[in-house]
mmCIF file of C-alpha atoms in Angstrom:
data_model
loop_
_atom_site.group_PDB
_atom_site.id
_atom_site.type_symbol
_atom_site.label_atom_id
_atom_site.label_comp_id
_atom_site.label_asym_id
_atom_site.label_seq_id
_atom_site.Cartn_x
_atom_site.Cartn_y
_atom_site.Cartn_z
ATOM 1 C CA UNK J 1 -13.173 2.596 -1.053
ATOM 2 C CA UNK J 2 -11.762 6.054 -1.904
ATOM 3 C CA UNK J 3 -11.454 8.593 0.912
ATOM 4 C CA UNK J 4 -9.820 11.668 1.425
ATOM 5 C CA UNK J 5 -6.670 9.609 2.841
ATOM 6 C CA UNK J 6 -6.361 7.645 -0.730
ATOM 7 C CA UNK J 7 -8.051 10.286 -3.338
ATOM 8 C CA UNK J 8 -4.967 11.832 -4.540
ATOM 9 C CA UNK J 9 -3.171 8.358 -5.283
ATOM 10 C CA UNK J 10 -6.004 6.741 -6.529
ATOM 11 C CA UNK J 11 -6.372 9.803 -9.004
ATOM 12 C CA UNK J 12 -2.684 9.510 -10.083
ATOM 13 C CA UNK J 13 -2.771 6.095 -10.550
ATOM 14 C CA UNK J 14 -6.042 6.336 -13.031
ATOM 15 C CA UNK J 15 -4.374 8.863 -14.853
ATOM 16 C CA UNK J 16 -1.869 6.248 -16.361
ATOM 17 C CA UNK J 17 -0.933 6.184 -19.360
ATOM 18 C CA UNK J 18 -0.186 10.266 -19.012
ATOM 19 C CA UNK J 19 2.235 9.794 -15.799
ATOM 20 C CA UNK J 20 5.405 12.167 -15.916
ATOM 21 C CA UNK J 21 7.630 10.214 -17.847
ATOM 22 C CA UNK J 22 5.623 6.762 -17.693
ATOM 23 C CA UNK J 23 6.777 6.511 -14.190
ATOM 24 C CA UNK J 24 5.032 6.569 -10.501
ATOM 25 C CA UNK J 25 5.690 5.784 -7.236
ATOM 26 C CA UNK J 26 2.691 4.544 -5.280
ATOM 27 C CA UNK J 27 3.629 5.512 -1.515
ATOM 28 C CA UNK J 28 1.942 4.586 1.787
ATOM 29 C CA UNK J 29 2.506 2.726 5.196
ATOM 30 C CA UNK J 30 2.126 -0.899 5.477
ATOM 31 C CA UNK J 31 -1.577 -2.243 5.246
ATOM 32 C CA UNK J 32 -2.891 1.210 3.383
ATOM 33 C CA UNK J 33 -3.771 -0.438 0.137
ATOM 34 C CA UNK J 34 -0.767 0.042 -1.979
ATOM 35 C CA UNK J 35 -0.874 -3.586 -3.420
ATOM 36 C CA UNK J 36 -4.417 -3.576 -3.959
ATOM 37 C CA UNK J 37 -4.310 -0.475 -6.105
ATOM 38 C CA UNK J 38 -1.254 -1.433 -7.860
ATOM 39 C CA UNK J 39 -3.106 -4.470 -8.241
ATOM 40 C CA UNK J 40 -5.794 -2.608 -10.098
ATOM 41 C CA UNK J 41 -3.402 -1.359 -12.388
ATOM 42 C CA UNK J 42 -1.471 -4.065 -13.445
ATOM 43 C CA UNK J 43 -5.196 -5.769 -14.144
ATOM 44 C CA UNK J 44 -5.933 -2.739 -16.426
ATOM 45 C CA UNK J 45 -2.272 -2.340 -17.688
ATOM 46 C CA UNK J 46 -1.982 -5.730 -18.254
ATOM 47 C CA UNK J 47 1.468 -5.329 -16.483
ATOM 48 C CA UNK J 48 3.616 -7.701 -14.908
ATOM 49 C CA UNK J 49 4.043 -7.562 -11.003
ATOM 50 C CA UNK J 50 6.641 -8.883 -9.189
ATOM 51 C CA UNK J 51 8.479 -8.059 -5.629
ATOM 52 C CA UNK J 52 11.829 -5.813 -5.613
ATOM 53 C CA UNK J 53 13.648 -8.766 -3.785
ATOM 54 C CA UNK J 54 13.378 -10.968 -6.716
ATOM 55 C CA UNK J 55 14.435 -8.401 -9.443
ATOM 56 C CA UNK J 56 17.713 -9.359 -11.030
ATOM 57 C CA UNK J 57 19.732 -7.189 -13.577
ATOM 58 C CA UNK J 58 19.067 -10.524 -16.069
ATOM 59 C CA UNK J 59 15.129 -10.068 -15.678
ATOM 60 C CA UNK J 60 15.145 -6.349 -16.504
ATOM 61 C CA UNK J 61 14.971 -6.495 -20.200
ATOM 62 C CA UNK J 62 12.679 -9.583 -20.319
ATOM 63 C CA UNK J 63 10.076 -7.783 -18.021
ATOM 64 C CA UNK J 64 10.201 -4.593 -20.047
ATOM 65 C CA UNK J 65 8.146 -5.544 -22.979
ATOM 66 C CA UNK J 66 4.844 -4.740 -21.062
ATOM 67 C CA UNK J 67 4.182 -2.354 -18.047
ATOM 68 C CA UNK J 68 5.579 -3.564 -14.775
ATOM 69 C CA UNK J 69 4.856 -3.319 -10.828
ATOM 70 C CA UNK J 70 7.554 -3.540 -8.581
ATOM 71 C CA UNK J 71 6.632 -3.738 -4.975
ATOM 72 C CA UNK J 72 8.353 -2.891 -2.293
ATOM 73 C CA UNK J 73 10.748 -0.973 -4.315
ATOM 74 C CA UNK J 74 12.031 0.889 -0.835
ATOM 75 C CA UNK J 75 13.257 -2.385 0.362
ATOM 76 C CA UNK J 76 15.879 -4.928 -0.768
ATOM 77 C CA UNK J 77 16.134 -3.809 -4.292
ATOM 78 C CA UNK J 78 19.164 -4.608 -6.488
ATOM 79 C CA UNK J 79 19.787 -1.306 -7.473
ATOM 80 C CA UNK J 80 21.655 -1.965 -10.771
ATOM 81 C CA UNK J 81 18.634 -4.449 -11.530
ATOM 82 C CA UNK J 82 16.157 -1.411 -10.735
ATOM 83 C CA UNK J 83 18.387 0.839 -13.135
ATOM 84 C CA UNK J 84 18.130 -1.414 -16.177
ATOM 85 C CA UNK J 85 14.530 -2.061 -15.416
ATOM 86 C CA UNK J 86 13.961 1.514 -15.489
ATOM 87 C CA UNK J 87 15.866 2.483 -18.683
ATOM 88 C CA UNK J 88 14.380 -0.957 -20.298
ATOM 89 C CA UNK J 89 10.881 0.299 -19.832
ATOM 90 C CA UNK J 90 11.610 3.606 -20.812
ATOM 91 C CA UNK J 91 12.924 2.243 -24.069
ATOM 92 C CA UNK J 92 9.893 0.128 -24.606
ATOM 93 C CA UNK J 93 7.401 3.091 -23.599
ATOM 94 C CA UNK J 94 5.852 0.484 -20.978
ATOM 95 C CA UNK J 95 4.678 2.092 -17.727
ATOM 96 C CA UNK J 96 6.494 1.131 -14.275
ATOM 97 C CA UNK J 97 4.525 1.612 -11.067
ATOM 98 C CA UNK J 98 7.040 1.215 -7.871
ATOM 99 C CA UNK J 99 5.460 0.853 -4.519
ATOM 100 C CA UNK J 100 7.142 1.568 -1.140
ATOM 101 C CA UNK J 101 6.305 2.731 2.518
ATOM 102 C CA UNK J 102 8.416 6.081 1.810
ATOM 103 C CA UNK J 103 8.774 8.722 -0.851
ATOM 104 C CA UNK J 104 11.422 7.636 -3.283
ATOM 105 C CA UNK J 105 13.601 10.592 -2.471
ATOM 106 C CA UNK J 106 13.597 8.829 1.047
ATOM 107 C CA UNK J 107 15.108 5.483 -0.443
ATOM 108 C CA UNK J 108 18.430 4.169 0.571
ATOM 109 C CA UNK J 109 19.967 4.420 -2.757
ATOM 110 C CA UNK J 110 23.504 4.927 -3.540
ATOM 111 C CA UNK J 111 23.911 4.586 -7.420
ATOM 112 C CA UNK J 112 24.036 8.295 -8.249
ATOM 113 C CA UNK J 113 21.982 7.909 -11.646
ATOM 114 C CA UNK J 114 19.050 5.849 -10.018
ATOM 115 C CA UNK J 115 18.843 8.366 -6.959
ATOM 116 C CA UNK J 116 18.432 11.062 -9.504
ATOM 117 C CA UNK J 117 15.654 9.156 -11.538
ATOM 118 C CA UNK J 118 13.927 8.156 -8.590
ATOM 119 C CA UNK J 119 14.252 11.593 -6.877
ATOM 120 C CA UNK J 120 12.158 12.891 -10.154
ATOM 121 C CA UNK J 121 9.121 10.658 -9.839
ATOM 122 C CA UNK J 122 5.891 11.908 -8.816
ATOM 123 C CA UNK J 123 4.561 10.310 -5.395
ATOM 124 C CA UNK J 124 0.954 9.011 -5.253
ATOM 125 C CA UNK J 125 0.611 9.189 -1.247
ATOM 126 C CA UNK J 126 -1.569 7.203 0.712
ATOM 127 C CA UNK J 127 -2.056 8.826 4.050
ATOM 128 C CA UNK J 128 -3.259 7.696 7.180
ATOM 129 C CA UNK J 129 -7.067 6.834 7.294
ATOM 130 C CA UNK J 130 -10.058 9.172 8.203
ATOM 131 C CA UNK J 131 -12.659 8.165 9.673
ATOM 132 C CA UNK J 132 -14.488 6.848 6.609
ATOM 133 C CA UNK J 133 -11.971 4.816 5.543
ATOM 134 C CA UNK J 134 -10.798 3.212 8.845
ATOM 135 C CA UNK J 135 -14.823 2.566 9.664
ATOM 136 C CA UNK J 136 -14.656 0.756 6.117
ATOM 137 C CA UNK J 137 -11.289 -0.910 7.317
ATOM 138 C CA UNK J 138 -12.291 -2.104 10.343
ATOM 139 C CA UNK J 139 -15.607 -3.551 9.214
ATOM 140 C CA UNK J 140 -13.384 -5.530 6.668
ATOM 141 C CA UNK J 141 -11.010 -6.787 9.143
ATOM 142 C CA UNK J 142 -13.958 -8.028 11.306
ATOM 143 C CA UNK J 143 -15.663 -9.544 8.568
ATOM 144 C CA UNK J 144 -12.439 -11.263 6.996
ATOM 145 C CA UNK J 145 -12.332 -13.059 10.883
ATOM 146 C CA UNK J 146 -16.254 -13.760 10.155
ATOM 147 C CA UNK J 147 -17.044 -11.524 13.420
ATOM 148 C CA UNK J 148 -20.031 -9.489 13.300
ATOM 149 C CA UNK J 149 -20.105 -6.255 14.931
ATOM 150 C CA UNK J 150 -22.646 -3.498 15.517
ATOM 151 C CA UNK J 151 -22.143 -0.020 14.103
ATOM 152 C CA UNK J 152 -21.704 1.065 17.547
ATOM 153 C CA UNK J 153 -18.824 -0.578 18.192
ATOM 154 C CA UNK J 154 -17.625 1.164 15.158
ATOM 155 C CA UNK J 155 -18.226 4.376 16.336
ATOM 156 C CA UNK J 156 -16.627 3.490 19.722
ATOM 157 C CA UNK J 157 -13.678 2.331 18.872
ATOM 158 C CA UNK J 158 -12.919 5.218 16.179
ATOM 159 C CA UNK J 159 -12.269 8.221 18.367
ATOM 160 C CA UNK J 160 -10.491 6.093 21.095
ATOM 161 C CA UNK J 161 -8.001 4.364 18.196
ATOM 162 C CA UNK J 162 -4.905 5.048 16.912
ATOM 163 C CA UNK J 163 -5.291 6.540 13.282
ATOM 164 C CA UNK J 164 -3.302 3.992 11.182
ATOM 165 C CA UNK J 165 -3.837 1.123 9.107
ATOM 166 C CA UNK J 166 -1.603 -1.235 11.317
ATOM 167 C CA UNK J 167 -3.192 0.178 14.365
ATOM 168 C CA UNK J 168 -6.624 -1.170 13.204
ATOM 169 C CA UNK J 169 -5.460 -4.774 12.233
ATOM 170 C CA UNK J 170 -3.789 -5.012 15.851
ATOM 171 C CA UNK J 171 -6.711 -3.620 17.204
ATOM 172 C CA UNK J 172 -9.167 -6.313 15.463
ATOM 173 C CA UNK J 173 -6.370 -8.846 16.259
ATOM 174 C CA UNK J 174 -6.394 -8.112 20.005
ATOM 175 C CA UNK J 175 -10.626 -7.673 20.136
ATOM 176 C CA UNK J 176 -10.848 -11.011 18.370
ATOM 177 C CA UNK J 177 -8.368 -12.757 20.917
ATOM 178 C CA UNK J 178 -9.901 -11.366 23.967
ATOM 179 C CA UNK J 179 -13.294 -12.110 22.801
ATOM 180 C CA UNK J 180 -12.185 -15.785 22.312
ATOM 181 C CA UNK J 181 -10.534 -16.179 25.677
ATOM 182 C CA UNK J 182 -13.298 -14.652 27.507
ATOM 183 C CA UNK J 183 -15.921 -16.528 26.006
ATOM 184 C CA UNK J 184 -17.723 -13.563 25.093
ATOM 185 C CA UNK J 185 -19.009 -11.680 22.180
ATOM 186 C CA UNK J 186 -17.647 -8.593 21.115
ATOM 187 C CA UNK J 187 -19.067 -5.361 22.471
ATOM 188 C CA UNK J 188 -18.210 -1.966 23.927
ATOM 189 C CA UNK J 189 -17.437 -3.402 27.361
ATOM 190 C CA UNK J 190 -14.705 -5.633 25.916
ATOM 191 C CA UNK J 191 -13.571 -2.750 23.869
ATOM 192 C CA UNK J 192 -13.398 -0.432 26.694
ATOM 193 C CA UNK J 193 -11.244 -3.222 28.868
ATOM 194 C CA UNK J 194 -8.908 -3.494 25.696
ATOM 195 C CA UNK J 195 -8.568 0.212 25.031
ATOM 196 C CA UNK J 196 -8.125 1.316 29.082
ATOM 197 C CA UNK J 197 -5.045 -1.220 29.473
#
């Protein structure tokens, strides 16, 4: 689902292989769809996917023989390994997509050469969800739990809830638990009671 919240990020990811320098940072809050969008690109580019915490300097040259997605690159990455991966991908002219919750210029990086490379990245930003995306997200989260809800309930929730991916997930968790605990179907009265707490 593309909306105003993620349209810029989708357009930048879709612009591959014309990314500046063959690199892109996909940035957004937890649960915003970074991994989903990175997965779509990885399939299209025949890229290797791995978590930043799993990257070692020994792996970098072997990984760079094809495009690479490095997820959660803003947390727990071996800086030397990322630096070597960056250079190896550049040498092979393969794409490198990094995901993180914050822009690369805000990542806690100490290695000066890596810091300057990350600062040069164009961030593809996924913003907090707009009403359209939040509606679709709520419906998906309910459907994932095999819960059927009426559109009126979604309309009731939207103006009363925090506008974030994490808040939508937490609200669905709370509504599901309350519905089970009370033995009642999901409805506006239950939602009102939970939101008033």
